[in-house]
mmCIF file of C-alpha atoms in Angstrom:
data_model
loop_
_atom_site.group_PDB
_atom_site.id
_atom_site.type_symbol
_atom_site.label_atom_id
_atom_site.label_comp_id
_atom_site.label_asym_id
_atom_site.label_seq_id
_atom_site.Cartn_x
_atom_site.Cartn_y
_atom_site.Cartn_z
ATOM 1 C CA MET J 1 20.444 -65.803 167.616
ATOM 2 C CA ALA J 2 22.076 -67.211 170.773
ATOM 3 C CA GLU J 3 23.660 -70.644 170.361
ATOM 4 C CA ALA J 4 22.206 -71.839 173.682
ATOM 5 C CA PRO J 5 18.886 -70.687 175.108
ATOM 6 C CA VAL J 6 19.081 -67.731 177.452
ATOM 7 C CA ALA J 7 15.523 -68.561 178.539
ATOM 8 C CA GLU J 8 13.246 -71.508 177.876
ATOM 9 C CA VAL J 9 9.891 -69.823 178.438
ATOM 10 C CA GLY J 10 8.600 -66.301 177.881
ATOM 11 C CA VAL J 11 5.846 -64.187 179.388
ATOM 12 C CA PHE J 12 4.118 -61.091 178.027
ATOM 13 C CA GLY J 13 2.293 -59.351 180.799
ATOM 14 C CA GLY J 14 1.980 -56.613 183.386
ATOM 15 C CA SER J 15 4.934 -54.746 184.797
ATOM 16 C CA GLY J 16 4.556 -56.091 188.354
ATOM 17 C CA PHE J 17 5.308 -59.705 187.526
ATOM 18 C CA TYR J 18 9.067 -59.718 186.940
ATOM 19 C CA ARG J 19 9.859 -58.301 190.400
ATOM 20 C CA PHE J 20 9.026 -61.707 191.827
ATOM 21 C CA LEU J 21 11.525 -63.639 189.718
ATOM 22 C CA ASP J 22 14.820 -64.686 191.281
ATOM 23 C CA ASP J 23 18.078 -62.945 190.355
ATOM 24 C CA VAL J 24 16.563 -60.749 187.677
ATOM 25 C CA THR J 25 18.817 -59.240 185.055
ATOM 26 C CA GLU J 26 17.628 -56.943 182.296
ATOM 27 C CA VAL J 27 18.934 -57.368 178.771
ATOM 28 C CA THR J 28 18.387 -55.249 175.693
ATOM 29 C CA VAL J 29 17.781 -57.297 172.560
ATOM 30 C CA GLU J 30 18.328 -55.562 169.239
ATOM 31 C CA THR J 31 15.763 -56.641 166.662
ATOM 32 C CA PRO J 32 15.110 -55.901 162.975
ATOM 33 C CA HIS J 33 11.810 -54.395 164.114
ATOM 34 C CA GLY J 34 13.112 -51.820 166.549
ATOM 35 C CA PRO J 35 13.206 -51.872 170.346
ATOM 36 C CA THR J 36 11.031 -54.071 172.528
ATOM 37 C CA SER J 37 8.404 -52.579 174.848
ATOM 38 C CA ALA J 38 11.032 -52.565 177.596
ATOM 39 C CA PRO J 39 14.293 -54.382 178.313
ATOM 40 C CA VAL J 40 13.745 -58.111 178.698
ATOM 41 C CA ALA J 41 13.847 -59.239 182.339
ATOM 42 C CA ILE J 42 15.503 -62.642 182.779
ATOM 43 C CA GLY J 43 14.958 -64.599 185.992
ATOM 44 C CA ARG J 44 14.297 -68.070 187.323
ATOM 45 C CA VAL J 45 11.279 -70.009 188.482
ATOM 46 C CA GLY J 46 12.820 -73.044 190.124
ATOM 47 C CA GLU J 47 15.379 -74.309 187.659
ATOM 48 C CA ARG J 48 13.676 -72.773 184.650
ATOM 49 C CA ARG J 49 14.869 -69.540 183.064
ATOM 50 C CA VAL J 50 12.076 -67.117 182.207
ATOM 51 C CA ALA J 51 12.135 -64.083 179.911
ATOM 52 C CA PHE J 52 9.562 -61.413 180.696
ATOM 53 C CA ILE J 53 8.475 -58.413 178.611
ATOM 54 C CA PRO J 54 5.852 -55.957 179.905
ATOM 55 C CA ARG J 55 3.688 -55.456 176.808
ATOM 56 C CA HIS J 56 2.799 -51.858 177.542
ATOM 57 C CA GLY J 57 6.248 -50.785 178.707
ATOM 58 C CA ALA J 58 7.760 -50.533 182.175
ATOM 59 C CA HIS J 59 5.328 -47.764 183.140
ATOM 60 C CA HIS J 60 2.335 -48.711 180.964
ATOM 61 C CA GLU J 61 3.174 -45.953 178.512
ATOM 62 C CA LEU J 62 2.395 -47.820 175.265
ATOM 63 C CA PRO J 63 -1.206 -48.109 173.994
ATOM 64 C CA PRO J 64 -2.352 -51.451 172.547
ATOM 65 C CA HIS J 65 -2.480 -50.312 168.908
ATOM 66 C CA LEU J 66 1.150 -49.084 169.042
ATOM 67 C CA LEU J 67 2.851 -51.958 170.840
ATOM 68 C CA PRO J 68 6.034 -53.239 169.158
ATOM 69 C CA TYR J 69 4.584 -56.730 168.791
ATOM 70 C CA ARG J 70 7.099 -57.886 166.176
ATOM 71 C CA ALA J 71 10.084 -56.724 168.218
ATOM 72 C CA ASN J 72 8.753 -58.398 171.367
ATOM 73 C CA VAL J 73 8.191 -61.768 169.708
ATOM 74 C CA TRP J 74 11.439 -61.626 167.741
ATOM 75 C CA ALA J 75 13.356 -60.941 170.968
ATOM 76 C CA LEU J 76 11.899 -63.994 172.725
ATOM 77 C CA HIS J 77 12.751 -66.146 169.727
ATOM 78 C CA ALA J 78 16.302 -64.781 169.708
ATOM 79 C CA LEU J 79 16.716 -65.632 173.392
ATOM 80 C CA GLY J 80 15.839 -69.268 172.720
ATOM 81 C CA VAL J 81 12.302 -69.305 174.112
ATOM 82 C CA THR J 82 10.025 -72.185 173.075
ATOM 83 C CA ASN J 83 6.841 -71.609 175.092
ATOM 84 C CA VAL J 84 5.104 -68.258 175.683
ATOM 85 C CA PHE J 85 2.339 -67.398 178.136
ATOM 86 C CA GLY J 86 0.257 -64.295 177.504
ATOM 87 C CA PRO J 87 -1.668 -63.277 180.635
ATOM 88 C CA CYS J 88 -4.049 -60.428 179.834
ATOM 89 C CA ALA J 89 -6.858 -58.393 181.342
ATOM 90 C CA SER J 90 -10.057 -58.930 179.364
ATOM 91 C CA GLY J 91 -13.769 -58.199 179.393
ATOM 92 C CA SER J 92 -16.611 -60.715 179.348
ATOM 93 C CA LEU J 93 -19.219 -60.841 176.600
ATOM 94 C CA GLN J 94 -21.316 -63.593 178.216
ATOM 95 C CA PRO J 95 -23.167 -63.682 181.560
ATOM 96 C CA HIS J 96 -21.674 -67.035 182.563
ATOM 97 C CA VAL J 97 -18.112 -65.673 182.279
ATOM 98 C CA ALA J 98 -17.936 -63.603 185.442
ATOM 99 C CA PRO J 99 -15.354 -61.052 186.548
ATOM 100 C CA GLY J 100 -12.688 -62.761 188.624
ATOM 101 C CA SER J 101 -12.743 -65.924 186.556
ATOM 102 C CA PHE J 102 -10.122 -66.957 184.026
ATOM 103 C CA VAL J 103 -10.491 -68.010 180.402
ATOM 104 C CA VAL J 104 -7.891 -70.014 178.486
ATOM 105 C CA PRO J 105 -9.136 -69.275 174.963
ATOM 106 C CA ASP J 106 -8.861 -71.618 172.011
ATOM 107 C CA GLN J 107 -10.087 -69.275 169.266
ATOM 108 C CA LEU J 108 -9.502 -65.678 168.161
ATOM 109 C CA VAL J 109 -11.295 -63.133 165.989
ATOM 110 C CA ASP J 110 -9.286 -60.152 164.757
ATOM 111 C CA ARG J 111 -11.103 -56.812 164.573
ATOM 112 C CA THR J 112 -7.981 -54.636 164.601
ATOM 113 C CA SER J 113 -6.655 -52.524 161.745
ATOM 114 C CA GLY J 114 -3.359 -51.062 160.666
ATOM 115 C CA ARG J 115 -1.135 -53.092 162.978
ATOM 116 C CA ALA J 116 2.107 -54.614 161.755
ATOM 117 C CA ASP J 117 0.882 -58.188 162.113
ATOM 118 C CA THR J 118 3.310 -60.366 160.156
ATOM 119 C CA PHE J 119 7.038 -60.912 159.782
ATOM 120 C CA PHE J 120 6.504 -61.574 156.075
ATOM 121 C CA ASP J 121 5.846 -58.295 154.299
ATOM 122 C CA GLY J 122 7.904 -59.441 151.304
ATOM 123 C CA PRO J 123 9.869 -60.252 149.285
ATOM 124 C CA THR J 124 9.652 -63.535 151.211
ATOM 125 C CA VAL J 125 6.002 -64.619 151.368
ATOM 126 C CA HIS J 126 4.685 -67.044 153.958
ATOM 127 C CA HIS J 127 1.063 -68.000 154.689
ATOM 128 C CA VAL J 128 0.923 -69.337 158.238
ATOM 129 C CA ALA J 129 -1.663 -71.961 159.243
ATOM 130 C CA PHE J 130 -3.732 -70.353 161.988
ATOM 131 C CA ALA J 131 -6.931 -72.387 162.211
ATOM 132 C CA ASP J 132 -6.124 -73.132 165.866
ATOM 133 C CA PRO J 133 -4.476 -69.955 167.180
ATOM 134 C CA TYR J 134 -3.409 -71.316 170.573
ATOM 135 C CA ASP J 135 -1.135 -74.263 171.258
ATOM 136 C CA HIS J 136 -3.190 -77.171 172.572
ATOM 137 C CA ASP J 137 -0.508 -78.634 174.832
ATOM 138 C CA LEU J 138 0.465 -75.309 176.394
ATOM 139 C CA ARG J 139 -3.221 -74.537 176.968
ATOM 140 C CA GLN J 140 -3.462 -77.709 179.063
ATOM 141 C CA VAL J 141 -0.618 -76.457 181.263
ATOM 142 C CA ALA J 142 -2.408 -73.145 181.789
ATOM 143 C CA LEU J 143 -5.708 -74.863 182.591
ATOM 144 C CA ALA J 144 -4.071 -77.219 185.079
ATOM 145 C CA ALA J 145 -2.361 -74.273 186.806
ATOM 146 C CA CYS J 146 -5.660 -72.417 187.180
ATOM 147 C CA ARG J 147 -7.411 -75.479 188.570
ATOM 148 C CA ALA J 148 -4.585 -76.240 190.986
ATOM 149 C CA GLU J 149 -4.867 -72.695 192.343
ATOM 150 C CA GLY J 150 -8.598 -73.157 192.851
ATOM 151 C CA VAL J 151 -9.690 -70.362 190.528
ATOM 152 C CA GLU J 152 -12.718 -70.592 188.257
ATOM 153 C CA VAL J 153 -11.455 -71.235 184.737
ATOM 154 C CA HIS J 154 -13.231 -71.686 181.412
ATOM 155 C CA ASP J 155 -11.661 -74.241 179.096
ATOM 156 C CA GLY J 156 -11.803 -72.639 175.666
ATOM 157 C CA GLY J 157 -13.624 -69.658 174.297
ATOM 158 C CA THR J 158 -13.246 -67.091 171.562
ATOM 159 C CA VAL J 159 -11.491 -63.811 172.210
ATOM 160 C CA VAL J 160 -12.376 -60.928 169.895
ATOM 161 C CA VAL J 161 -9.514 -58.460 169.613
ATOM 162 C CA VAL J 162 -10.491 -54.824 169.143
ATOM 163 C CA GLN J 163 -8.280 -51.985 168.050
ATOM 164 C CA GLY J 164 -8.405 -49.822 171.145
ATOM 165 C CA PRO J 165 -7.409 -47.788 172.926
ATOM 166 C CA ARG J 166 -11.107 -46.966 173.290
ATOM 167 C CA PHE J 167 -13.550 -49.471 174.676
ATOM 168 C CA SER J 168 -16.438 -50.758 172.539
ATOM 169 C CA THR J 169 -19.772 -49.079 172.025
ATOM 170 C CA ARG J 170 -22.787 -50.913 173.440
ATOM 171 C CA ALA J 171 -23.855 -51.799 169.885
ATOM 172 C CA GLU J 172 -20.439 -53.265 169.058
ATOM 173 C CA SER J 173 -20.370 -55.168 172.325
ATOM 174 C CA ARG J 174 -23.870 -56.595 171.741
ATOM 175 C CA TRP J 175 -22.814 -57.719 168.268
ATOM 176 C CA TYR J 176 -19.687 -59.471 169.558
ATOM 177 C CA GLY J 177 -21.653 -61.239 172.291
ATOM 178 C CA GLY J 178 -24.377 -62.147 169.802
ATOM 179 C CA GLN J 179 -21.826 -64.116 167.802
ATOM 180 C CA GLY J 180 -21.289 -66.327 170.828
ATOM 181 C CA TRP J 181 -17.835 -64.944 171.565
ATOM 182 C CA GLU J 182 -16.811 -64.969 175.221
ATOM 183 C CA VAL J 183 -13.910 -62.549 175.704
ATOM 184 C CA ILE J 184 -12.915 -59.095 174.458
ATOM 185 C CA ASN J 185 -9.324 -57.875 174.500
ATOM 186 C CA MET J 186 -6.977 -55.409 172.759
ATOM 187 C CA THR J 187 -3.613 -57.207 172.536
ATOM 188 C CA GLN J 188 -4.057 -60.866 171.573
ATOM 189 C CA HIS J 189 -3.683 -59.986 167.910
ATOM 190 C CA PRO J 190 -1.059 -59.897 166.500
ATOM 191 C CA GLU J 191 0.783 -61.334 169.511
ATOM 192 C CA ALA J 192 -0.593 -64.834 168.934
ATOM 193 C CA VAL J 193 -0.048 -64.984 165.170
ATOM 194 C CA LEU J 194 3.490 -63.584 165.369
ATOM 195 C CA CYS J 195 4.391 -66.299 167.869
ATOM 196 C CA ARG J 196 3.022 -68.867 165.426
ATOM 197 C CA GLU J 197 5.045 -67.403 162.532
ATOM 198 C CA ALA J 198 8.173 -67.609 164.692
ATOM 199 C CA GLY J 199 7.430 -71.202 165.722
ATOM 200 C CA LEU J 200 6.764 -70.351 169.377
ATOM 201 C CA ARG J 201 4.054 -72.167 171.300
ATOM 202 C CA TYR J 202 1.596 -69.642 172.719
ATOM 203 C CA ALA J 203 -1.226 -69.762 175.267
ATOM 204 C CA ALA J 204 -3.244 -66.868 176.673
ATOM 205 C CA ILE J 205 -4.543 -66.686 180.227
ATOM 206 C CA ALA J 206 -7.305 -64.078 180.352
ATOM 207 C CA LEU J 207 -8.336 -62.619 183.706
ATOM 208 C CA ILE J 208 -11.888 -61.315 183.343
ATOM 209 C CA THR J 209 -11.983 -57.844 184.869
ATOM 210 C CA ASP J 210 -15.487 -56.688 183.882
ATOM 211 C CA PHE J 211 -18.686 -57.385 181.988
ATOM 212 C CA ASP J 212 -18.525 -55.539 178.678
ATOM 213 C CA ALA J 213 -20.973 -52.682 178.170
ATOM 214 C CA GLY J 214 -23.319 -54.419 175.753
ATOM 215 C CA LEU J 215 -24.050 -57.517 177.802
ATOM 216 C CA GLU J 216 -27.803 -57.995 177.423
ATOM 217 C CA GLY J 217 -29.869 -57.666 180.563
ATOM 218 C CA SER J 218 -26.894 -56.990 182.813
ATOM 219 C CA GLY J 219 -27.420 -53.272 183.312
ATOM 220 C CA VAL J 220 -23.659 -52.855 183.494
ATOM 221 C CA PRO J 221 -22.298 -49.321 183.336
ATOM 222 C CA ALA J 222 -19.728 -48.319 180.758
ATOM 223 C CA VAL J 223 -16.364 -49.794 181.678
ATOM 224 C CA THR J 224 -13.552 -47.381 182.548
ATOM 225 C CA GLN J 225 -9.792 -47.719 182.434
ATOM 226 C CA GLU J 226 -9.538 -46.953 186.146
ATOM 227 C CA GLU J 227 -11.918 -49.780 187.062
ATOM 228 C CA VAL J 228 -10.101 -52.300 184.875
ATOM 229 C CA PHE J 229 -6.695 -51.355 186.293
ATOM 230 C CA ALA J 230 -8.012 -51.456 189.868
ATOM 231 C CA PHE J 231 -9.594 -54.876 189.387
ATOM 232 C CA PHE J 232 -6.446 -56.290 187.831
ATOM 233 C CA GLU J 233 -4.287 -54.885 190.647
ATOM 234 C CA ALA J 234 -6.607 -56.425 193.241
ATOM 235 C CA ASN J 235 -6.226 -59.822 191.546
ATOM 236 C CA VAL J 236 -2.597 -59.633 190.457
ATOM 237 C CA ASP J 237 -1.436 -62.004 193.200
ATOM 238 C CA THR J 238 -3.811 -64.667 191.879
ATOM 239 C CA VAL J 239 -2.470 -64.121 188.357
ATOM 240 C CA ARG J 240 1.094 -64.506 189.657
ATOM 241 C CA ARG J 241 0.271 -67.719 191.489
ATOM 242 C CA VAL J 242 -1.280 -69.212 188.366
ATOM 243 C CA LEU J 243 1.661 -68.125 186.249
ATOM 244 C CA PHE J 244 4.284 -69.424 188.669
ATOM 245 C CA ARG J 245 2.564 -72.794 188.815
ATOM 246 C CA ALA J 246 2.396 -72.934 185.000
ATOM 247 C CA LEU J 247 6.025 -71.866 184.639
ATOM 248 C CA ALA J 248 7.200 -74.580 187.021
ATOM 249 C CA ALA J 249 5.148 -77.343 185.353
ATOM 250 C CA PRO J 250 6.407 -79.708 182.645
ATOM 251 C CA LEU J 251 6.127 -77.815 179.367
ATOM 252 C CA PRO J 252 5.870 -78.945 175.748
ATOM 253 C CA THR J 253 9.221 -79.480 174.095
ATOM 254 C CA GLY J 254 10.294 -78.372 170.649
ATOM 255 C CA ARG J 255 9.213 -75.362 168.679
ATOM 256 C CA LEU J 256 6.487 -75.416 166.076
ATOM 257 C CA GLU J 257 7.315 -75.215 162.384
ATOM 258 C CA ALA J 258 8.357 -71.619 161.748
ATOM 259 C CA GLY J 259 8.274 -69.423 158.705
ATOM 260 C CA PRO J 260 11.380 -68.854 156.538
ATOM 261 C CA GLY J 261 14.201 -67.084 158.338
ATOM 262 C CA PHE J 262 13.431 -68.363 161.822
#
């Protein structure tokens, strides 16, 4: 691990974001878990150094169930990052959470399977506390950035993480919404828990791109990949503005307690 931080804050997100950082350099970080989704882009927002990794690769070539989550998180830790923002496109499970709004979730339900979702496969065993999946203080920064940009934002909410790459059936979607959960996504797990194991503070910023197919009484058609991508592209400037404001704000200091070896 670097003796001095190469970057103080990290971002997992879409491939368009890093082009707007100043003086970007790309670095390849070797990890015990293989290569990252793409080389890490290092740039500045004001005086703050930011490390950016496009989750799905530079050309969106990696599906959500095959992302190298452990490598991505390990690389940010190795670069000295303390705080991590995870902007993500997500669907709504509730009528009051409309497309175009943002959710800064405070809870997570994992419905994935077969993903490498821990750094502790043995012989070292570590049981991470995960009752509150998202860092409270970093969430406040994300919420303040959304409000300052004048976007509709929901403070808190549960994101259910599905395996993908397929979207949910109407029956699955109705069940998720019936539990009272607000957001559906494919990448928040294990990204959030791996950050916690590594002692990194993590907050998600979910842009709602669509109503999920099972929303009762909505009459929504089945969501398609093309519609989600188009909606996100149409709103990417808003996402960038929110992120840049959050990245320039005062951030929590000090990492969380990490598992053995970090």
